[in-house]
mmCIF file of C-alpha atoms in Angstrom:
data_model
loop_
_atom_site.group_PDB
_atom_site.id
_atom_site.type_symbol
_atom_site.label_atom_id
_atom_site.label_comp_id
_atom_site.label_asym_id
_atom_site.label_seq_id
_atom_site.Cartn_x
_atom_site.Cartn_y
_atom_site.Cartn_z
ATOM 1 C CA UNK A 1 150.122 100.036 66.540
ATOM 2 C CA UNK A 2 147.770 96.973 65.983
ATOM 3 C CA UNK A 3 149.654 93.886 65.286
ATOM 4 C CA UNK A 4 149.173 91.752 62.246
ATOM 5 C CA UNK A 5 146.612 88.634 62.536
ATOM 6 C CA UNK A 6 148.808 85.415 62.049
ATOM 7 C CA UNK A 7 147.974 84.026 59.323
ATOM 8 C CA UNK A 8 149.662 80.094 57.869
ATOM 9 C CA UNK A 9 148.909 80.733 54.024
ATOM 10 C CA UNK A 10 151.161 80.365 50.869
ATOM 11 C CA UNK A 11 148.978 82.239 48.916
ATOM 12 C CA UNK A 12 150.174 86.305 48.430
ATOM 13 C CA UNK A 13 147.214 88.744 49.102
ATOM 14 C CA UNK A 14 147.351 90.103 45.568
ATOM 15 C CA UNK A 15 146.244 86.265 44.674
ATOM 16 C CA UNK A 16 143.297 86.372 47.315
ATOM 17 C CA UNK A 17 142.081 90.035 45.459
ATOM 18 C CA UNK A 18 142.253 88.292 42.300
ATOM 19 C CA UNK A 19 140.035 85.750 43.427
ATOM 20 C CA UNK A 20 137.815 88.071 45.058
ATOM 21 C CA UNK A 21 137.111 90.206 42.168
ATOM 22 C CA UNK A 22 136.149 86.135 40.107
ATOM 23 C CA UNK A 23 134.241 84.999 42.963
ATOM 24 C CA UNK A 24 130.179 85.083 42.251
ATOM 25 C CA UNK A 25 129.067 84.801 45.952
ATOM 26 C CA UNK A 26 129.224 88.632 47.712
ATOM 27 C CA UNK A 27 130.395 87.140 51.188
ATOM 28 C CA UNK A 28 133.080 84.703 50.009
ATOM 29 C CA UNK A 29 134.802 87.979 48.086
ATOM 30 C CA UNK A 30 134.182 89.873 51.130
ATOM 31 C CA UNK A 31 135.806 87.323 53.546
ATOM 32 C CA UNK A 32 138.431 87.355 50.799
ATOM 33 C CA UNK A 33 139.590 90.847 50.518
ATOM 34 C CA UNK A 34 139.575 90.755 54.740
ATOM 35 C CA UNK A 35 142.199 87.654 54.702
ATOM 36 C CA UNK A 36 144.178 89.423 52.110
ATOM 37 C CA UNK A 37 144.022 92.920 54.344
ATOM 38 C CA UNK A 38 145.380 90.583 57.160
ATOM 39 C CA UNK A 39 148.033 88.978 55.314
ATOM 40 C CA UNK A 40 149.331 92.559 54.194
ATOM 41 C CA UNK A 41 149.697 93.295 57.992
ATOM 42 C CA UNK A 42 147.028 95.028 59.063
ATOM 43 C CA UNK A 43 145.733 94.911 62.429
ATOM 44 C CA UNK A 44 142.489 92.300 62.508
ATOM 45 C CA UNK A 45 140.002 94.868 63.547
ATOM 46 C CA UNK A 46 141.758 97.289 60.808
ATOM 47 C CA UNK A 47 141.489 94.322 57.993
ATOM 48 C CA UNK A 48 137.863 93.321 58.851
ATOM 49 C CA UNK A 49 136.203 96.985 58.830
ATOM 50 C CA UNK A 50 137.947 97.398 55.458
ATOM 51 C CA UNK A 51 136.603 94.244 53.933
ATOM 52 C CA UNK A 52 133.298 94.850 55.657
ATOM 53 C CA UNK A 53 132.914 92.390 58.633
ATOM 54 C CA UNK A 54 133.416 92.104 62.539
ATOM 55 C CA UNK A 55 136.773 90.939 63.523
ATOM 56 C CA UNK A 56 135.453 88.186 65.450
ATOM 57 C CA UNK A 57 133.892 87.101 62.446
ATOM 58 C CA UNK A 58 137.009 87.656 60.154
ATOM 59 C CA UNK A 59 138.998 85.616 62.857
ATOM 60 C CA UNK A 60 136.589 82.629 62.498
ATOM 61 C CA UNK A 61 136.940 82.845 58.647
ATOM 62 C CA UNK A 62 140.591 82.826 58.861
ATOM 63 C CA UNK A 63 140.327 79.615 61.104
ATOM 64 C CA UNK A 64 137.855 77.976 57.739
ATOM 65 C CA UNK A 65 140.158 78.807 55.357
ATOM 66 C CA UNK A 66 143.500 77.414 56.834
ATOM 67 C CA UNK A 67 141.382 73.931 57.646
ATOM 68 C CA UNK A 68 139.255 74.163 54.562
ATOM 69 C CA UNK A 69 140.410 76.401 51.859
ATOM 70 C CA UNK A 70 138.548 78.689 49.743
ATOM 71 C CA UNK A 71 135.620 76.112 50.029
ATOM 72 C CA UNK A 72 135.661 76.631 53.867
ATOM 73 C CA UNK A 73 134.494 80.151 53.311
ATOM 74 C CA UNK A 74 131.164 79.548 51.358
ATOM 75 C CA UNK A 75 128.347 79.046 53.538
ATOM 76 C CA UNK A 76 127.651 75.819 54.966
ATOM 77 C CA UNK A 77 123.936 74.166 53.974
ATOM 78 C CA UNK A 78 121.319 75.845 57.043
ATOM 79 C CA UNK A 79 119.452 73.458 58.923
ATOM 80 C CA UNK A 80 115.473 74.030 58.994
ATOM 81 C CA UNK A 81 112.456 73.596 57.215
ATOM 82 C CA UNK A 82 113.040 72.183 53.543
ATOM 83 C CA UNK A 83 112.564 74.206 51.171
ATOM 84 C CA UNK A 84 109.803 72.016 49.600
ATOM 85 C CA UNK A 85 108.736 68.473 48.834
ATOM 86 C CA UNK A 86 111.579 65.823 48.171
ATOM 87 C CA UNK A 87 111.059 63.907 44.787
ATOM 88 C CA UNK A 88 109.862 60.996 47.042
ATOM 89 C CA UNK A 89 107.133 63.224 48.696
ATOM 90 C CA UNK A 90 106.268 64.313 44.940
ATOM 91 C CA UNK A 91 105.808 61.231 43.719
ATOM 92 C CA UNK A 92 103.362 60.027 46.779
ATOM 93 C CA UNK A 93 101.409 62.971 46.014
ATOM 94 C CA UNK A 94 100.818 62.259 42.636
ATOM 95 C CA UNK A 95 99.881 59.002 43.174
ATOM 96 C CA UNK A 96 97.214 59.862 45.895
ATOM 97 C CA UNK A 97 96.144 62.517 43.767
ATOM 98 C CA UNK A 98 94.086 60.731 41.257
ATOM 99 C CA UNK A 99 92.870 62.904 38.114
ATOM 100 C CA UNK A 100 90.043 60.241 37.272
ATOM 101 C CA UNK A 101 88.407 60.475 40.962
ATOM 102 C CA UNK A 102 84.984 62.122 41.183
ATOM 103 C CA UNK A 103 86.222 65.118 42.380
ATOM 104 C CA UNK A 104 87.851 66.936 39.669
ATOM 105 C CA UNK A 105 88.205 70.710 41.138
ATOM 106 C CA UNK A 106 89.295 72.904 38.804
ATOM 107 C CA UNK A 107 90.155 75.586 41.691
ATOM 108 C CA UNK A 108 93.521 76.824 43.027
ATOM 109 C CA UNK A 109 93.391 73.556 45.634
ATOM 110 C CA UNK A 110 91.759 70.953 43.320
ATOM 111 C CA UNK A 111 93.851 67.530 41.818
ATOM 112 C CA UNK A 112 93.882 69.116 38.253
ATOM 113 C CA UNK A 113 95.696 72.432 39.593
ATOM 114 C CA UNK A 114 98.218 70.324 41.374
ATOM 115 C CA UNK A 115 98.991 67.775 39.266
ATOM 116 C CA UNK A 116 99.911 70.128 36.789
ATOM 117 C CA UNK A 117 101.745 72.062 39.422
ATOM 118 C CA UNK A 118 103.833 69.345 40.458
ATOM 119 C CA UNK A 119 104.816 68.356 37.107
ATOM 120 C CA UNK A 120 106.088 71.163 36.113
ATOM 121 C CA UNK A 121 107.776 72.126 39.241
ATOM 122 C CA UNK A 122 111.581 70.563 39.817
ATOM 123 C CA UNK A 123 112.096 68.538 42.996
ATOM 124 C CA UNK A 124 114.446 70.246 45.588
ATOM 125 C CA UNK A 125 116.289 68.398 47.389
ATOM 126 C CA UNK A 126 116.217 68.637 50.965
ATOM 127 C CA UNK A 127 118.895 71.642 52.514
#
């Protein structure tokens, strides 16, 4: 008989369903519904194949949400290539990108094109 994953939570599983089912993000409501299967006393490997993840990984999640809370188990930012210019790199661009220079291209690469591109594209922010 597997024995239960220790788990320090107030919270009753029922709760952690609940909040499953008005979570928005797929892998918070799955690490959810595995905490929930662990704190009805179900053997880790038992509560993570039910919920859909390893029980390594279920441990870890556990470990996030006792030091973090429900906000522990949404994914942390990636590190990596920004997703695109910063609104300081925009606004350098524009500026170099002069529309009364000679060189007015009207192509897919010219200053026209991107200008337009630019300003009508929101600024991400770096990840």
């Amino acid at each position: 008989m597997p024995t239960a994953v220790p788990i320090a939570d107030h919270h009753r599983p029922e709760d952690l369903r609940h909040g499953a089912w008005r979570e928005r993000d797929g892998g918070v409501s799955a690490r959810l519904i595995g905490i929930a299967n662990a704190l009805d006393g179900l053997g880790r490997g038992q509560a993570a194949r039910l919920a859909g993840l390893a029980s390594e990984t279920l441990q870890r999640w556990i470990a996030r949400r006792t030091s973090e809370g429900v906000d522990g188990l949404h994914d942390r930012p990636r590190c990596g290539r920004p997703c695109g210019p910063s609104e300081g790199q925009q606004a350098s661009l524009l500026k170099s990108l002069d529309p009364s220079s000679k060189r007015r291209d009207r192509g897919p690469h010219g200053v026209i094109h991107v200008r337009k591109r630019l300003s009508k594209k929101p600024a991400r922010g770096d990840a």
